[in-house]
PDB file of C-alpha atoms in Angstrom:
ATOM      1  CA  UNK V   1      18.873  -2.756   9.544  1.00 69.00           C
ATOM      2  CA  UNK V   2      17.992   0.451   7.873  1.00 82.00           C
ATOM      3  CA  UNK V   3      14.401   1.073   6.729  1.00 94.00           C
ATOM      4  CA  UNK V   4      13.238   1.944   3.152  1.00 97.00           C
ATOM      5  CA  UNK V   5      14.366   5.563   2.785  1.00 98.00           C
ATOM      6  CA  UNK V   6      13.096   8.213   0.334  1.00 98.00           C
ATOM      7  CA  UNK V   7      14.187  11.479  -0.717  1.00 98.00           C
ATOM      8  CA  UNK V   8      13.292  14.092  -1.046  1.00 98.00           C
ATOM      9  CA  UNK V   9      10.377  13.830   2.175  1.00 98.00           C
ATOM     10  CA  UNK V  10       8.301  17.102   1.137  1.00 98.00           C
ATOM     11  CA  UNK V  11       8.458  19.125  -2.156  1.00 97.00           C
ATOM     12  CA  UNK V  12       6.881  22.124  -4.069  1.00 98.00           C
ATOM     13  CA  UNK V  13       6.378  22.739  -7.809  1.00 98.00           C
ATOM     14  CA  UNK V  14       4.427  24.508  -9.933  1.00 98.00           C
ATOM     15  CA  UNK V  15       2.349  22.999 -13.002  1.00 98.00           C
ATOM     16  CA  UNK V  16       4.660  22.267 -16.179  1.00 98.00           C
ATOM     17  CA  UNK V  17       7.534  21.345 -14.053  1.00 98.00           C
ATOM     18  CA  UNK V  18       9.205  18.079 -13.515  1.00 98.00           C
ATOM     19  CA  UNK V  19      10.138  16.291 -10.126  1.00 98.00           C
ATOM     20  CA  UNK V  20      12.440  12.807  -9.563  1.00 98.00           C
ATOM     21  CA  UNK V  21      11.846  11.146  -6.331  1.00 98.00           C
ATOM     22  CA  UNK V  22      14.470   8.544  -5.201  1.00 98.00           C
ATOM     23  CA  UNK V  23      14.023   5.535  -3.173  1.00 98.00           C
ATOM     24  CA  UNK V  24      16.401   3.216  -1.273  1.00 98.00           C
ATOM     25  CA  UNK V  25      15.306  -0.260  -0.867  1.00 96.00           C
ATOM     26  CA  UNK V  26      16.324  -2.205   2.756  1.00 95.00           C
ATOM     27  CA  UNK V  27      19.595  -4.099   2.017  1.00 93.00           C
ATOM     28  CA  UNK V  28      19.126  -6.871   0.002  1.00 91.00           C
ATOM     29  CA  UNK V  29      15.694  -6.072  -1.329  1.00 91.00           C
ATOM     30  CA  UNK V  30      15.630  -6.493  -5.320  1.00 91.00           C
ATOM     31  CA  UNK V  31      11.859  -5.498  -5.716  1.00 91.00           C
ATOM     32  CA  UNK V  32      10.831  -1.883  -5.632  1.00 95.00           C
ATOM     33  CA  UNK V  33       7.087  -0.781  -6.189  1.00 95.00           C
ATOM     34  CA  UNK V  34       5.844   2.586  -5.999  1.00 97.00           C
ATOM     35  CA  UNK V  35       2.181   3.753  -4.842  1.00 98.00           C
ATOM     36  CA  UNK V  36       0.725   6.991  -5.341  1.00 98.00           C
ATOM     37  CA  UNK V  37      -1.533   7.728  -2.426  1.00 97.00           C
ATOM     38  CA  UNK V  38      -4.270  10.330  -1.830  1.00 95.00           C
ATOM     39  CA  UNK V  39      -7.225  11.099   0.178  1.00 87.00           C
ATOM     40  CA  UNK V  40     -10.262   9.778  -2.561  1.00 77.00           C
ATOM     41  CA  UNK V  41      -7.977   7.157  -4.070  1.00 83.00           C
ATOM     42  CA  UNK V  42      -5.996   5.696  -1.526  1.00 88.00           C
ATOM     43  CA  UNK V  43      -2.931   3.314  -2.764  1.00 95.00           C
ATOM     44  CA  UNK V  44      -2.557   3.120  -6.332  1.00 96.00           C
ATOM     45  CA  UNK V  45       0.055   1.315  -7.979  1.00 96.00           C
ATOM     46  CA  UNK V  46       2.357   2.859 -10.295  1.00 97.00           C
ATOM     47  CA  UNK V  47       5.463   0.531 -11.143  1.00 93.00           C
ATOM     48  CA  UNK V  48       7.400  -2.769 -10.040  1.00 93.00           C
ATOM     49  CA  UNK V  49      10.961  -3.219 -10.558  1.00 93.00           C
ATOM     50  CA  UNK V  50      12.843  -6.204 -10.315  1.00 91.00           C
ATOM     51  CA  UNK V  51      16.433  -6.042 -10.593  1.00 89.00           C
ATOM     52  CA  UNK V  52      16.653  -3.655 -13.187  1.00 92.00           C
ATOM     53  CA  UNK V  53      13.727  -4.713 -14.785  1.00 93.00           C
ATOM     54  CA  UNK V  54      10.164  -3.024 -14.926  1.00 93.00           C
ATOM     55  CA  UNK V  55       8.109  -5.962 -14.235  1.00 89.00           C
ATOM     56  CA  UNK V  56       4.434  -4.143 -14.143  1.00 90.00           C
ATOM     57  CA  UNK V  57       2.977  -1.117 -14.732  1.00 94.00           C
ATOM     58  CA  UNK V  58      -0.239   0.599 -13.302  1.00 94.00           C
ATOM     59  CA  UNK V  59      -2.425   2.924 -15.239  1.00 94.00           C
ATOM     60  CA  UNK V  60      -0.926   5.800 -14.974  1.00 96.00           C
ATOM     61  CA  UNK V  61       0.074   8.332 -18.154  1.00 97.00           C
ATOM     62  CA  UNK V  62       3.225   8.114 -19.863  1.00 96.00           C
ATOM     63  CA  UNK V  63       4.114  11.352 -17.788  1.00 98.00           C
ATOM     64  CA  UNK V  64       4.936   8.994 -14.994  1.00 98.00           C
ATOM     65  CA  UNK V  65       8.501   7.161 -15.669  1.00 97.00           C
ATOM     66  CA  UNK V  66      10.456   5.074 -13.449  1.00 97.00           C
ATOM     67  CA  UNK V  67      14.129   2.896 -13.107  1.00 97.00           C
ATOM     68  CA  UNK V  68      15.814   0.631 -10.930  1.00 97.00           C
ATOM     69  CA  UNK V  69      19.813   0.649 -10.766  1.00 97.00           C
ATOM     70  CA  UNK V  70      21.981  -2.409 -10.621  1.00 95.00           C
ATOM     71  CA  UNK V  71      21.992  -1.398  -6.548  1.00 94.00           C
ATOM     72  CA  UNK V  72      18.280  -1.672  -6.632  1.00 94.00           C
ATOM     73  CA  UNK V  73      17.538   1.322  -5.590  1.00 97.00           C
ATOM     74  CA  UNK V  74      14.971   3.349  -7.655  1.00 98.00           C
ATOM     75  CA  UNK V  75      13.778   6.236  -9.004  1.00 98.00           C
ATOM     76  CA  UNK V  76      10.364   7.400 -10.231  1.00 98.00           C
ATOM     77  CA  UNK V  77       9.761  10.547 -12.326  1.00 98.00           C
ATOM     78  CA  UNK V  78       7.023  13.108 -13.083  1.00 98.00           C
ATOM     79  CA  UNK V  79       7.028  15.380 -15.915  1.00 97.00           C
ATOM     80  CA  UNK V  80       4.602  18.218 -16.745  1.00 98.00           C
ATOM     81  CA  UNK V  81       3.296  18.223 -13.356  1.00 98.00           C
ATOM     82  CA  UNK V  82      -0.216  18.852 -12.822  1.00 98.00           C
ATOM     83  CA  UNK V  83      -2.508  20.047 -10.028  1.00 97.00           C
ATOM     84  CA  UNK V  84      -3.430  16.621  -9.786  1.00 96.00           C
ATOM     85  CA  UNK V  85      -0.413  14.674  -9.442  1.00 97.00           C
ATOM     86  CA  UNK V  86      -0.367  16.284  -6.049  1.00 97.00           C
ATOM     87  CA  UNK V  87      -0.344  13.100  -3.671  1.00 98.00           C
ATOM     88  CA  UNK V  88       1.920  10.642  -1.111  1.00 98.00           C
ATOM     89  CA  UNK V  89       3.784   8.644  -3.406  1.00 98.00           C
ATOM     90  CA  UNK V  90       5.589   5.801  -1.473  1.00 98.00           C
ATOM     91  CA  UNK V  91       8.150   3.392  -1.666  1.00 98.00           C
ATOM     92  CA  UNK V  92       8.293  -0.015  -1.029  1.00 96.00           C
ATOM     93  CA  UNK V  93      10.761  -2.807  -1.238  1.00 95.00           C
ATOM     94  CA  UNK V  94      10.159  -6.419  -0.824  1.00 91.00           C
ATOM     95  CA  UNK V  95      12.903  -9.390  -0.481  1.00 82.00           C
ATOM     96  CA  UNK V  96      11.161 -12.110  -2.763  1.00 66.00           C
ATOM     97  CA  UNK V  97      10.090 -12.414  -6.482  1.00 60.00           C
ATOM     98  CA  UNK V  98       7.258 -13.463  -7.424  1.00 51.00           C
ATOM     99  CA  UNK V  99       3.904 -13.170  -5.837  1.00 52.00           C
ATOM    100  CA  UNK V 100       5.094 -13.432  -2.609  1.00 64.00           C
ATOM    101  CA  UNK V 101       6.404 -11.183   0.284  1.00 80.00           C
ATOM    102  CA  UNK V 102       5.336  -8.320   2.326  1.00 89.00           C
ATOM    103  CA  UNK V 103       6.027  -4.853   1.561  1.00 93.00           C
ATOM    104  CA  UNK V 104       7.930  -2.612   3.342  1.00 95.00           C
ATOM    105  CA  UNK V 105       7.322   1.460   3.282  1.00 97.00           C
ATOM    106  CA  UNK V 106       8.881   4.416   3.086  1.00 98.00           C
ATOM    107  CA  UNK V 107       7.904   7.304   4.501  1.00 97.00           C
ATOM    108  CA  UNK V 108       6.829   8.475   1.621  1.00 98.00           C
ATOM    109  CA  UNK V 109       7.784  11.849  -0.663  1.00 98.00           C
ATOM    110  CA  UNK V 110       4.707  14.623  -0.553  1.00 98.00           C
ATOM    111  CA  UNK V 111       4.616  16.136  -3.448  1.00 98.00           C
ATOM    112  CA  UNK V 112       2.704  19.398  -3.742  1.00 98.00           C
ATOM    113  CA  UNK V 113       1.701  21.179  -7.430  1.00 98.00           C
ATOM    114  CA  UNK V 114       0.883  24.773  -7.203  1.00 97.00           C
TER     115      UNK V 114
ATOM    116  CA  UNK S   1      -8.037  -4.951 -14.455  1.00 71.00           C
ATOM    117  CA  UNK S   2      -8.358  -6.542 -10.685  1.00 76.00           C
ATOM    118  CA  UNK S   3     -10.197  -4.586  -8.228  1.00 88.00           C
ATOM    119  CA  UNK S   4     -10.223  -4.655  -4.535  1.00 94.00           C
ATOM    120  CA  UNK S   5     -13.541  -3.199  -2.840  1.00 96.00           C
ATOM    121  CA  UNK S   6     -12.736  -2.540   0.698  1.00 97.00           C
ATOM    122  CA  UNK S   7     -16.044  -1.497   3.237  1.00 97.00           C
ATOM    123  CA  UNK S   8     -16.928   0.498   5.447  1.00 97.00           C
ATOM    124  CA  UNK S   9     -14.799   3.412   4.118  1.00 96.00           C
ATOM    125  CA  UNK S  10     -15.137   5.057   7.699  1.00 96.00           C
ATOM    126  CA  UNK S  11     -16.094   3.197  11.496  1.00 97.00           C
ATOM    127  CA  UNK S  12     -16.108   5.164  14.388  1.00 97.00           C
ATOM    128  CA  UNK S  13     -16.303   2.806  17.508  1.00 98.00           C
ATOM    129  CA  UNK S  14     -16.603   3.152  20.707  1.00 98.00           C
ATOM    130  CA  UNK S  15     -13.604   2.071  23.272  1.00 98.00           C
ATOM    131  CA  UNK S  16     -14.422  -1.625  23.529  1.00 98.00           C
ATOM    132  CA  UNK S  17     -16.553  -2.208  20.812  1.00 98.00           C
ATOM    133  CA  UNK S  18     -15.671  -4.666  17.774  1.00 98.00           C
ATOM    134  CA  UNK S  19     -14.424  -3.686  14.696  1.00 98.00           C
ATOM    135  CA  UNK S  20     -14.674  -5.260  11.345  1.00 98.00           C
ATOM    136  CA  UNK S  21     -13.560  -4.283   7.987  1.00 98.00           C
ATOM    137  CA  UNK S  22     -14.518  -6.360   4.683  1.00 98.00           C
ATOM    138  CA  UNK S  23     -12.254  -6.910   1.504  1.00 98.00           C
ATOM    139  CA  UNK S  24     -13.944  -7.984  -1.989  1.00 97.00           C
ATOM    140  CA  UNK S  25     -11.949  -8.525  -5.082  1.00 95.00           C
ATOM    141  CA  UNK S  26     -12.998  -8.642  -8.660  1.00 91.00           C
ATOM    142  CA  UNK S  27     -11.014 -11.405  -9.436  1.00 92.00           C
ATOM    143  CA  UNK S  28      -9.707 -14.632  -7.531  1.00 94.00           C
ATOM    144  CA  UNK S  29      -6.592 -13.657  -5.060  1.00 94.00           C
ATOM    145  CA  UNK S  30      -3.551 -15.998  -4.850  1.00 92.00           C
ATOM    146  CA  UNK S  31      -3.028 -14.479  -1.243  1.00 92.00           C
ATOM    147  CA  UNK S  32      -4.105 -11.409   0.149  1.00 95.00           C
ATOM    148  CA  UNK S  33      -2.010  -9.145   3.016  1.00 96.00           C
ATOM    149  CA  UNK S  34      -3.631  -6.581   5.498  1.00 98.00           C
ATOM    150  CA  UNK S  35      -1.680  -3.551   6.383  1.00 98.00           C
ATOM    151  CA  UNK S  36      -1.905  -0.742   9.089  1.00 98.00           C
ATOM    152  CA  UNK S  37      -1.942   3.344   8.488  1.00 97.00           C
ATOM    153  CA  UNK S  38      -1.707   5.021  11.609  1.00 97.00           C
ATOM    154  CA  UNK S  39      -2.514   9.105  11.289  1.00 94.00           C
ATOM    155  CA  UNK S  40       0.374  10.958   9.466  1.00 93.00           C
ATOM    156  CA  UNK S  41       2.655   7.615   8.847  1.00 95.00           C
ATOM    157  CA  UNK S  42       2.917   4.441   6.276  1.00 97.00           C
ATOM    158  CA  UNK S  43       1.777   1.334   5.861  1.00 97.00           C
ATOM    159  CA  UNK S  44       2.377  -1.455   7.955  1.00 97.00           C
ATOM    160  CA  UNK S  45       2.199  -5.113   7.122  1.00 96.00           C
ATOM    161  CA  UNK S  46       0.108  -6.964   9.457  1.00 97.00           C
ATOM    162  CA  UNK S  47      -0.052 -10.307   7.894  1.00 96.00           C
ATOM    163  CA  UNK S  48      -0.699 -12.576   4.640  1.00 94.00           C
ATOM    164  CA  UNK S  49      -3.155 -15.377   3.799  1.00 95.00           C
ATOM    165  CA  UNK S  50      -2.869 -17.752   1.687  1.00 93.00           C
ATOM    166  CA  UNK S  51      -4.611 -20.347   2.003  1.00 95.00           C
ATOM    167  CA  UNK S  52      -8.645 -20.742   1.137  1.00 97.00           C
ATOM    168  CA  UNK S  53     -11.212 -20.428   4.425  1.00 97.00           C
ATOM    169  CA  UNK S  54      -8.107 -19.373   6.043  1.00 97.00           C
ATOM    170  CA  UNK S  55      -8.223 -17.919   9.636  1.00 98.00           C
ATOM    171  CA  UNK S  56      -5.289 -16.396  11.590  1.00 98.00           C
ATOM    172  CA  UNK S  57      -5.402 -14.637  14.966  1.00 98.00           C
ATOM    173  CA  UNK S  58      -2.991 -11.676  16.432  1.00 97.00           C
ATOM    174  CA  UNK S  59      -3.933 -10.953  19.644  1.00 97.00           C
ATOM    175  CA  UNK S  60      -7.703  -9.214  19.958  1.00 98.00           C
ATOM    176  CA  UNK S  61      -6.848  -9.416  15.778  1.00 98.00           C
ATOM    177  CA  UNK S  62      -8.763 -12.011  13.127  1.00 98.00           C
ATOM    178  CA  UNK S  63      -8.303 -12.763   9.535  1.00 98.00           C
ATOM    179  CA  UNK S  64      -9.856 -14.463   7.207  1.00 98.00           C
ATOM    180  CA  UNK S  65      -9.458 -15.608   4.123  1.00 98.00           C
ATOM    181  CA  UNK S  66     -12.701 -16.501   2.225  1.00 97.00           C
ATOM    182  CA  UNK S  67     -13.182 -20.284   0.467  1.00 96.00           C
ATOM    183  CA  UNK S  68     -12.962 -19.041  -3.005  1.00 96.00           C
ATOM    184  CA  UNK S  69      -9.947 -16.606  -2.029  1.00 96.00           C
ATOM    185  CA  UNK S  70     -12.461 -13.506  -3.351  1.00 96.00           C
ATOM    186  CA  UNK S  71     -12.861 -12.064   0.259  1.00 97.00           C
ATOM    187  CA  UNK S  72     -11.360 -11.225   3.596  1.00 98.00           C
ATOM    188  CA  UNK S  73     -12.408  -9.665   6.645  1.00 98.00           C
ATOM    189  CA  UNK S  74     -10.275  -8.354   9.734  1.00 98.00           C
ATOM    190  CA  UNK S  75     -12.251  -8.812  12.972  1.00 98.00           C
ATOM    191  CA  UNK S  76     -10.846  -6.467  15.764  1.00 98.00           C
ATOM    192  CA  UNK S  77     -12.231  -7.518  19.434  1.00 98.00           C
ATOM    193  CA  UNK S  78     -12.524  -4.909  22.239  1.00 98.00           C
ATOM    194  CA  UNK S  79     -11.083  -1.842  20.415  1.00 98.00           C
ATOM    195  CA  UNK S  80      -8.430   0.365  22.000  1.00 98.00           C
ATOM    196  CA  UNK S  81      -7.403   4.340  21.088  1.00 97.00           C
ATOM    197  CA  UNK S  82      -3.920   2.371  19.750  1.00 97.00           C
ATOM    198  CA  UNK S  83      -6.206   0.462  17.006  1.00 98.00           C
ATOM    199  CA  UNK S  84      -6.767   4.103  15.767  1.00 98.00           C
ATOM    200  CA  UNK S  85      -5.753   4.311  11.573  1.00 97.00           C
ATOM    201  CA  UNK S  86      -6.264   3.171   8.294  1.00 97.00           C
ATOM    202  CA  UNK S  87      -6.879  -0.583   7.447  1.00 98.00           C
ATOM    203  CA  UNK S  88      -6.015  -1.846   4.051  1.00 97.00           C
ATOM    204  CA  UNK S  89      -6.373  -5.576   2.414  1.00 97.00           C
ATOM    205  CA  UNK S  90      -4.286  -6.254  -0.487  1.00 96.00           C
ATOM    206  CA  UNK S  91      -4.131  -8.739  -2.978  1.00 94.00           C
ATOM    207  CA  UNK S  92      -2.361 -10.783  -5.727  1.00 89.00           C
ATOM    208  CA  UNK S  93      -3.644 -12.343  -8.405  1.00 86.00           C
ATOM    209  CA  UNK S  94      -2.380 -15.539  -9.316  1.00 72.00           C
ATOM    210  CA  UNK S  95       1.109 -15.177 -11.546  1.00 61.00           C
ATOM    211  CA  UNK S  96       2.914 -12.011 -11.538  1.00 75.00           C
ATOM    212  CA  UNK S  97       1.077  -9.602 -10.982  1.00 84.00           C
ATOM    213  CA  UNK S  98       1.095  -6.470  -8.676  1.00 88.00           C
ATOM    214  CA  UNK S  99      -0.569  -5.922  -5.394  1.00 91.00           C
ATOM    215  CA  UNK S 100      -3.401  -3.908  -5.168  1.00 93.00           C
ATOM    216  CA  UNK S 101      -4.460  -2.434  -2.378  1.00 95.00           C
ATOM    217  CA  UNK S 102      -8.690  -1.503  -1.223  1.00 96.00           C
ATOM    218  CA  UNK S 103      -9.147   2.134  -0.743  1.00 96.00           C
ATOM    219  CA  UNK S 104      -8.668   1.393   3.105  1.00 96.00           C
ATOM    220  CA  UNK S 105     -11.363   1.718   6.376  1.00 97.00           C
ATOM    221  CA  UNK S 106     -10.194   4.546   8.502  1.00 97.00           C
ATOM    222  CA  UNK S 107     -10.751   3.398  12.040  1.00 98.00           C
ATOM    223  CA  UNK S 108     -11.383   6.359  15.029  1.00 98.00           C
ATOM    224  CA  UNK S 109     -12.031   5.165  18.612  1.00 97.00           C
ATOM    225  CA  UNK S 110     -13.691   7.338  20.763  1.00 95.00           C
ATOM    226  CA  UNK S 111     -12.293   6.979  24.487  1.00 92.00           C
TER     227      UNK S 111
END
């Protein structure tokens, strides 16, 4: 069974710009959450989806957007990048609903903001 | 908003020694997983707990899950240079809610 895959794996930009990082869930996964990690912070938590549906949102700025498609995967954008949005932000995917069930990871997409 | 306080932030051990990382949250956990970060990779589940004064064992690996679900601890016994990473608790409040993780206890055995 394939893993939780993410695309693009490592990526440059420069302040201003936007990025879209994708993520495909293991088969038959309907829950997608996305984490932004970095070295201070370690894993915060940006959105859950849940077929189709945003079912929470972290505390990040409105610059951070996100969707789910009817084949659960995902996709998580980032407009008017900053220096600081440079981080790990991973994927996971998880087979239950509610409150329940381990996450699975990506590898994760590195985003770097020059 | 639920916080997770995860100590020490850093443990070097000796080869053999016990290791022990402690997980507080803010508010009162519905279950709480553990996952593993080894050097340049992701997380890894290790396991969940659910239960209150829950204990579960892997190996040279202990849980726990505290009486009034606020706490956890992972015990490691007789470390080895493969227990090397990042250790993270994670928890759920009760309802639907997401998980959030501690800020992690990097783990370095020295040989």
């Amino acid at each position: 069974k394939a893993g939780v895959t993410q695309t693009p794996r490592y990526l440059i930009k420069t302040r201003g710009q936007q990025v879209t990082l994708s993520c495909s869930p293991i088969s038959g996964h309907r829950s997608v959450s996305w984490y932004q990690q970095t070295p201070g912070q370690g894993l915060q938590f940006l959105f859950e989806y849940f077929s189709e549906t945003q079912r929470n949102k972290g505390n990040f700025p409105g610059r951070f957007s996100g969707r789910q498609f009817s084949n659960s995967r995902s996709e998580m954008n980032v407009s008017t990048l900053e220096l600081g949005d440079s981080a790990l932000y991973l994927c996971a995917s998880s087979l239950a609903g509610v409150n329940t069930g381990e996450l699975f990871f990506g590898e994760g997409s590195r985003l770097t903001v020059l | 908003g639920q916080q997770v306080m995860q100590i020490p932030q850093y443990q070097h051990v000796q080869e053999g020694e016990d290791f022990t990382t402690y997980c507080n949250s803010s508010t009162t956990l519905s279950n709480i997983q553990w996952y593993k970060q080894r050097p340049g990779g992701h997380p890894v589940f290790l396991i969940q707990l659910v239960k209150s004064g829950e204990v579960k064992k892997q190996k040279r690996l202990t849980f726990q899950f505290g009486e009034a679900k606020k706490n956890s601890s992972l015990h490691i016994t007789a470390t080895q240079t493969t227990d090397v990473g990042t250790y993270f608790c994670a928890g759920r409040n009760s309802g639907n809610t997401p998980l959030v993780f501690g800020k992690g206890t990097r783990l370095s055995v020295i040989a």
